[in-house]
Amino acid sequence: MTDFGPKEAAQALNDIQDIVQRVRQSRIYDIASQIMIAAGVLVLAGNVANFLVPRYSGFIWITVNVLNLAVAAALSTTGPSKTGVQTFDFRVLAAFLLFYAFGILCCDVLGHFGPRELGAFWPIYFMVFYCMAGLWFGRAFIAMGLAIIVLTLIGYFFVEGGAFLLWMAAVNGGGLILSGLWMRRI
């Protein structure tokens, strides 16, 4: 039998804490990946719908955003019973509402953005927060956010006319779907 002293006990506790942290991160990535895939499908559909019927863009994007929030809330509130990780509460709802309010203030009050600027602003705005989340929850969020930001800017400066909406369907919607699938593998 091996002697188990304070040094070995401390190492065992550190190993256990490391495993707990990795499991927690894995559970967060699992919930986040489900949310990203759902958001990606909705954003892809929103961009295609906006391309097909641009005069209804306001209604399209309000619907997409409300559905995204509802899906995120549903996936996050059903997750803790399965995973033990609480990811959605009223503070998260308040954060989303503040997030949208500030975005609307920037676009409609301060900036008076046109359709093209709105098409670039909102994905970049969302991805900045994904990058910030990555500072706490893992590099996958940072990589995904930066990739979508760079591709959005490439489209903004180099993709002309209505093709920009199709570019954003692929970049933003497709990027979220691919990122969600990638996070499932991590």
PDB file of C-alpha atoms in Angstrom:
ATOM      1  CA  MET A   1       0.000   0.000   0.000  1.00  0.00           C
ATOM      2  CA  THR A   2       1.284   3.449  -0.895  1.00  0.00           C
ATOM      3  CA  ASP A   3       1.728   6.186   1.665  1.00  0.00           C
ATOM      4  CA  PHE A   4      -0.808   8.941   0.957  1.00  0.00           C
ATOM      5  CA  GLY A   5       0.388  12.209   2.502  1.00  0.00           C
ATOM      6  CA  PRO A   6      -0.571  15.881   2.237  1.00  0.00           C
ATOM      7  CA  LYS A   7       1.314  16.327  -1.040  1.00  0.00           C
ATOM      8  CA  GLU A   8      -0.493  13.435  -2.715  1.00  0.00           C
ATOM      9  CA  ALA A   9      -3.839  14.618  -1.316  1.00  0.00           C
ATOM     10  CA  ALA A  10      -3.259  18.118  -2.704  1.00  0.00           C
ATOM     11  CA  GLN A  11      -2.338  16.662  -6.111  1.00  0.00           C
ATOM     12  CA  ALA A  12      -5.449  14.463  -6.104  1.00  0.00           C
ATOM     13  CA  LEU A  13      -7.642  17.482  -5.289  1.00  0.00           C
ATOM     14  CA  ASN A  14      -5.993  19.480  -8.090  1.00  0.00           C
ATOM     15  CA  ASP A  15      -6.634  16.600 -10.512  1.00  0.00           C
ATOM     16  CA  ILE A  16     -10.278  16.424  -9.441  1.00  0.00           C
ATOM     17  CA  GLN A  17     -10.679  20.200  -9.823  1.00  0.00           C
ATOM     18  CA  ASP A  18      -9.145  20.023 -13.299  1.00  0.00           C
ATOM     19  CA  ILE A  19     -11.580  17.271 -14.325  1.00  0.00           C
ATOM     20  CA  VAL A  20     -14.546  19.216 -12.911  1.00  0.00           C
ATOM     21  CA  GLN A  21     -13.461  22.318 -14.869  1.00  0.00           C
ATOM     22  CA  ARG A  22     -13.134  20.351 -18.109  1.00  0.00           C
ATOM     23  CA  VAL A  23     -16.556  18.733 -17.633  1.00  0.00           C
ATOM     24  CA  ARG A  24     -18.117  22.123 -16.894  1.00  0.00           C
ATOM     25  CA  GLN A  25     -16.527  23.637 -20.006  1.00  0.00           C
ATOM     26  CA  SER A  26     -17.707  20.651 -22.047  1.00  0.00           C
ATOM     27  CA  ARG A  27     -21.281  21.147 -20.812  1.00  0.00           C
ATOM     28  CA  ILE A  28     -21.146  24.871 -21.566  1.00  0.00           C
ATOM     29  CA  TYR A  29     -19.820  24.103 -25.062  1.00  0.00           C
ATOM     30  CA  ASP A  30     -22.619  21.549 -25.557  1.00  0.00           C
ATOM     31  CA  ILE A  31     -25.373  24.050 -24.707  1.00  0.00           C
ATOM     32  CA  ALA A  32     -23.630  26.846 -26.626  1.00  0.00           C
ATOM     33  CA  SER A  33     -23.236  24.628 -29.685  1.00  0.00           C
ATOM     34  CA  GLN A  34     -26.961  23.836 -29.714  1.00  0.00           C
ATOM     35  CA  ILE A  35     -27.778  27.551 -29.439  1.00  0.00           C
ATOM     36  CA  MET A  36     -25.292  28.437 -32.206  1.00  0.00           C
ATOM     37  CA  ILE A  37     -26.669  25.820 -34.591  1.00  0.00           C
ATOM     38  CA  ALA A  38     -30.244  27.020 -34.004  1.00  0.00           C
ATOM     39  CA  ALA A  39     -29.199  30.679 -34.324  1.00  0.00           C
ATOM     40  CA  GLY A  40     -27.256  29.868 -37.475  1.00  0.00           C
ATOM     41  CA  VAL A  41     -30.305  28.274 -39.095  1.00  0.00           C
ATOM     42  CA  LEU A  42     -32.474  31.261 -38.131  1.00  0.00           C
ATOM     43  CA  VAL A  43     -29.894  33.833 -39.307  1.00  0.00           C
ATOM     44  CA  LEU A  44     -29.315  31.975 -42.574  1.00  0.00           C
ATOM     45  CA  ALA A  45     -33.082  31.877 -43.169  1.00  0.00           C
ATOM     46  CA  GLY A  46     -33.351  35.567 -42.203  1.00  0.00           C
ATOM     47  CA  ASN A  47     -30.704  36.614 -44.712  1.00  0.00           C
ATOM     48  CA  VAL A  48     -32.263  34.537 -47.498  1.00  0.00           C
ATOM     49  CA  ALA A  49     -35.745  35.894 -46.675  1.00  0.00           C
ATOM     50  CA  ASN A  50     -34.314  39.432 -46.622  1.00  0.00           C
ATOM     51  CA  PHE A  51     -32.757  38.783 -50.050  1.00  0.00           C
ATOM     52  CA  LEU A  52     -36.071  37.510 -51.441  1.00  0.00           C
ATOM     53  CA  VAL A  53     -38.401  40.136 -49.886  1.00  0.00           C
ATOM     54  CA  PRO A  54     -36.260  43.091 -48.793  1.00  0.00           C
ATOM     55  CA  ARG A  55     -39.222  45.355 -48.059  1.00  0.00           C
ATOM     56  CA  TYR A  56     -40.091  43.135 -45.062  1.00  0.00           C
ATOM     57  CA  SER A  57     -36.579  43.191 -43.609  1.00  0.00           C
ATOM     58  CA  GLY A  58     -37.683  44.901 -40.389  1.00  0.00           C
ATOM     59  CA  PHE A  59     -40.269  42.206 -39.666  1.00  0.00           C
ATOM     60  CA  ILE A  60     -37.889  39.452 -40.717  1.00  0.00           C
ATOM     61  CA  TRP A  61     -35.136  40.524 -38.338  1.00  0.00           C
ATOM     62  CA  ILE A  62     -37.445  41.228 -35.413  1.00  0.00           C
ATOM     63  CA  THR A  63     -38.817  37.706 -35.861  1.00  0.00           C
ATOM     64  CA  VAL A  64     -35.350  36.164 -36.182  1.00  0.00           C
ATOM     65  CA  ASN A  65     -34.123  37.953 -33.042  1.00  0.00           C
ATOM     66  CA  VAL A  66     -37.180  37.061 -30.961  1.00  0.00           C
ATOM     67  CA  LEU A  67     -36.935  33.430 -32.078  1.00  0.00           C
ATOM     68  CA  ASN A  68     -33.200  33.373 -31.309  1.00  0.00           C
ATOM     69  CA  LEU A  69     -33.840  34.659 -27.800  1.00  0.00           C
ATOM     70  CA  ALA A  70     -36.679  32.161 -27.271  1.00  0.00           C
ATOM     71  CA  VAL A  71     -34.559  29.244 -28.520  1.00  0.00           C
ATOM     72  CA  ALA A  72     -31.596  30.286 -26.356  1.00  0.00           C
ATOM     73  CA  ALA A  73     -33.855  30.569 -23.308  1.00  0.00           C
ATOM     74  CA  ALA A  74     -35.509  27.215 -23.995  1.00  0.00           C
ATOM     75  CA  LEU A  75     -32.232  25.361 -24.553  1.00  0.00           C
ATOM     76  CA  SER A  76     -30.574  27.010 -21.575  1.00  0.00           C
ATOM     77  CA  THR A  77     -33.399  26.452 -19.124  1.00  0.00           C
ATOM     78  CA  THR A  78     -33.850  22.791 -20.032  1.00  0.00           C
ATOM     79  CA  GLY A  79     -30.101  22.198 -19.869  1.00  0.00           C
ATOM     80  CA  PRO A  80     -29.516  22.436 -16.084  1.00  0.00           C
ATOM     81  CA  SER A  81     -31.742  19.479 -15.284  1.00  0.00           C
ATOM     82  CA  LYS A  82     -29.644  17.368 -17.662  1.00  0.00           C
ATOM     83  CA  THR A  83     -26.222  18.933 -17.137  1.00  0.00           C
ATOM     84  CA  GLY A  84     -26.202  20.614 -13.749  1.00  0.00           C
ATOM     85  CA  VAL A  85     -24.975  23.850 -15.376  1.00  0.00           C
ATOM     86  CA  GLN A  86     -27.248  26.876 -14.943  1.00  0.00           C
ATOM     87  CA  THR A  87     -26.866  29.056 -18.047  1.00  0.00           C
ATOM     88  CA  PHE A  88     -29.972  31.219 -18.215  1.00  0.00           C
ATOM     89  CA  ASP A  89     -31.622  33.362 -15.596  1.00  0.00           C
ATOM     90  CA  PHE A  90     -33.181  36.808 -15.475  1.00  0.00           C
ATOM     91  CA  ARG A  91     -29.743  38.465 -15.492  1.00  0.00           C
ATOM     92  CA  VAL A  92     -29.081  36.830 -18.864  1.00  0.00           C
ATOM     93  CA  LEU A  93     -32.442  38.079 -20.140  1.00  0.00           C
ATOM     94  CA  ALA A  94     -31.613  41.580 -18.857  1.00  0.00           C
ATOM     95  CA  ALA A  95     -28.202  41.370 -20.562  1.00  0.00           C
ATOM     96  CA  PHE A  96     -29.838  40.412 -23.880  1.00  0.00           C
ATOM     97  CA  LEU A  97     -32.314  43.278 -23.587  1.00  0.00           C
ATOM     98  CA  LEU A  98     -29.529  45.763 -22.790  1.00  0.00           C
ATOM     99  CA  PHE A  99     -27.480  44.326 -25.650  1.00  0.00           C
ATOM    100  CA  TYR A 100     -30.321  44.842 -28.146  1.00  0.00           C
ATOM    101  CA  ALA A 101     -31.192  48.285 -26.746  1.00  0.00           C
ATOM    102  CA  PHE A 102     -27.600  49.485 -27.150  1.00  0.00           C
ATOM    103  CA  GLY A 103     -27.422  48.051 -30.677  1.00  0.00           C
ATOM    104  CA  ILE A 104     -30.645  49.806 -31.642  1.00  0.00           C
ATOM    105  CA  LEU A 105     -29.372  53.048 -30.096  1.00  0.00           C
ATOM    106  CA  CYS A 106     -26.177  52.794 -32.168  1.00  0.00           C
ATOM    107  CA  CYS A 107     -27.969  51.919 -35.420  1.00  0.00           C
ATOM    108  CA  ASP A 108     -31.134  53.990 -35.335  1.00  0.00           C
ATOM    109  CA  VAL A 109     -30.405  56.952 -33.090  1.00  0.00           C
ATOM    110  CA  LEU A 110     -26.687  57.657 -33.336  1.00  0.00           C
ATOM    111  CA  GLY A 111     -25.732  56.054 -36.637  1.00  0.00           C
ATOM    112  CA  HIS A 112     -28.780  56.057 -38.928  1.00  0.00           C
ATOM    113  CA  PHE A 113     -27.380  52.964 -40.653  1.00  0.00           C
ATOM    114  CA  GLY A 114     -28.562  51.893 -44.068  1.00  0.00           C
ATOM    115  CA  PRO A 115     -29.424  48.266 -44.898  1.00  0.00           C
ATOM    116  CA  ARG A 116     -25.839  47.338 -45.835  1.00  0.00           C
ATOM    117  CA  GLU A 117     -24.397  48.849 -42.668  1.00  0.00           C
ATOM    118  CA  LEU A 118     -27.018  47.047 -40.580  1.00  0.00           C
ATOM    119  CA  GLY A 119     -26.133  43.802 -42.351  1.00  0.00           C
ATOM    120  CA  ALA A 120     -22.533  44.193 -41.238  1.00  0.00           C
ATOM    121  CA  PHE A 121     -23.059  45.845 -37.837  1.00  0.00           C
ATOM    122  CA  TRP A 122     -25.247  43.237 -36.149  1.00  0.00           C
ATOM    123  CA  PRO A 123     -23.063  40.189 -36.919  1.00  0.00           C
ATOM    124  CA  ILE A 124     -19.929  42.084 -35.871  1.00  0.00           C
ATOM    125  CA  TYR A 125     -21.666  43.340 -32.723  1.00  0.00           C
ATOM    126  CA  PHE A 126     -22.758  39.809 -31.785  1.00  0.00           C
ATOM    127  CA  MET A 127     -19.336  38.350 -32.524  1.00  0.00           C
ATOM    128  CA  VAL A 128     -17.543  40.896 -30.329  1.00  0.00           C
ATOM    129  CA  PHE A 129     -19.564  39.487 -27.430  1.00  0.00           C
ATOM    130  CA  TYR A 130     -18.749  35.927 -28.497  1.00  0.00           C
ATOM    131  CA  CYS A 131     -15.078  36.892 -28.416  1.00  0.00           C
ATOM    132  CA  MET A 132     -15.501  38.385 -24.941  1.00  0.00           C
ATOM    133  CA  ALA A 133     -17.296  35.210 -23.788  1.00  0.00           C
ATOM    134  CA  GLY A 134     -14.284  33.305 -25.040  1.00  0.00           C
ATOM    135  CA  LEU A 135     -12.123  35.050 -22.468  1.00  0.00           C
ATOM    136  CA  TRP A 136     -14.078  33.103 -19.811  1.00  0.00           C
ATOM    137  CA  PHE A 137     -15.403  30.020 -21.583  1.00  0.00           C
ATOM    138  CA  GLY A 138     -12.727  29.020 -24.060  1.00  0.00           C
ATOM    139  CA  ARG A 139     -10.865  29.894 -27.209  1.00  0.00           C
ATOM    140  CA  ALA A 140     -13.441  28.330 -29.515  1.00  0.00           C
ATOM    141  CA  PHE A 141     -15.689  31.363 -28.970  1.00  0.00           C
ATOM    142  CA  ILE A 142     -12.825  33.731 -29.824  1.00  0.00           C
ATOM    143  CA  ALA A 143     -11.843  31.832 -32.985  1.00  0.00           C
ATOM    144  CA  MET A 144     -15.444  31.675 -34.187  1.00  0.00           C
ATOM    145  CA  GLY A 145     -16.129  35.329 -33.434  1.00  0.00           C
ATOM    146  CA  LEU A 146     -12.992  36.628 -35.140  1.00  0.00           C
ATOM    147  CA  ALA A 147     -13.522  34.459 -38.229  1.00  0.00           C
ATOM    148  CA  ILE A 148     -17.087  35.728 -38.708  1.00  0.00           C
ATOM    149  CA  ILE A 149     -16.009  39.349 -38.088  1.00  0.00           C
ATOM    150  CA  VAL A 150     -13.249  39.132 -40.712  1.00  0.00           C
ATOM    151  CA  LEU A 151     -15.510  37.437 -43.276  1.00  0.00           C
ATOM    152  CA  THR A 152     -18.264  39.986 -42.607  1.00  0.00           C
ATOM    153  CA  LEU A 153     -15.844  42.847 -43.263  1.00  0.00           C
ATOM    154  CA  ILE A 154     -14.592  41.172 -46.449  1.00  0.00           C
ATOM    155  CA  GLY A 155     -18.189  40.921 -47.642  1.00  0.00           C
ATOM    156  CA  TYR A 156     -18.997  44.484 -46.621  1.00  0.00           C
ATOM    157  CA  PHE A 157     -16.103  45.914 -48.623  1.00  0.00           C
ATOM    158  CA  PHE A 158     -16.002  43.531 -51.599  1.00  0.00           C
ATOM    159  CA  VAL A 159     -19.411  41.888 -52.186  1.00  0.00           C
ATOM    160  CA  GLU A 160     -21.786  44.101 -54.162  1.00  0.00           C
ATOM    161  CA  GLY A 161     -25.563  44.558 -54.060  1.00  0.00           C
ATOM    162  CA  GLY A 162     -27.991  41.864 -52.993  1.00  0.00           C
ATOM    163  CA  ALA A 163     -25.250  39.242 -53.115  1.00  0.00           C
ATOM    164  CA  PHE A 164     -24.098  40.700 -49.788  1.00  0.00           C
ATOM    165  CA  LEU A 165     -27.192  39.194 -48.109  1.00  0.00           C
ATOM    166  CA  LEU A 166     -26.369  35.778 -49.564  1.00  0.00           C
ATOM    167  CA  TRP A 167     -22.752  36.238 -48.457  1.00  0.00           C
ATOM    168  CA  MET A 168     -23.989  37.008 -44.939  1.00  0.00           C
ATOM    169  CA  ALA A 169     -26.317  33.984 -45.020  1.00  0.00           C
ATOM    170  CA  ALA A 170     -23.262  31.819 -45.686  1.00  0.00           C
ATOM    171  CA  VAL A 171     -20.830  33.687 -43.431  1.00  0.00           C
ATOM    172  CA  ASN A 172     -23.018  34.486 -40.441  1.00  0.00           C
ATOM    173  CA  GLY A 173     -25.651  31.760 -40.599  1.00  0.00           C
ATOM    174  CA  GLY A 174     -23.350  29.109 -42.011  1.00  0.00           C
ATOM    175  CA  GLY A 175     -20.527  30.238 -39.739  1.00  0.00           C
ATOM    176  CA  LEU A 176     -22.695  29.831 -36.643  1.00  0.00           C
ATOM    177  CA  ILE A 177     -23.839  26.383 -37.780  1.00  0.00           C
ATOM    178  CA  LEU A 178     -20.282  25.229 -38.523  1.00  0.00           C
ATOM    179  CA  SER A 179     -19.032  26.715 -35.255  1.00  0.00           C
ATOM    180  CA  GLY A 180     -21.755  24.929 -33.317  1.00  0.00           C
ATOM    181  CA  LEU A 181     -20.846  21.643 -34.996  1.00  0.00           C
ATOM    182  CA  TRP A 182     -17.144  22.286 -34.356  1.00  0.00           C
ATOM    183  CA  MET A 183     -17.796  23.009 -30.666  1.00  0.00           C
ATOM    184  CA  ARG A 184     -19.606  19.677 -30.355  1.00  0.00           C
ATOM    185  CA  ARG A 185     -16.346  17.965 -31.268  1.00  0.00           C
ATOM    186  CA  ILE A 186     -14.199  19.867 -28.758  1.00  0.00           C
TER     187      ILE A 186
END
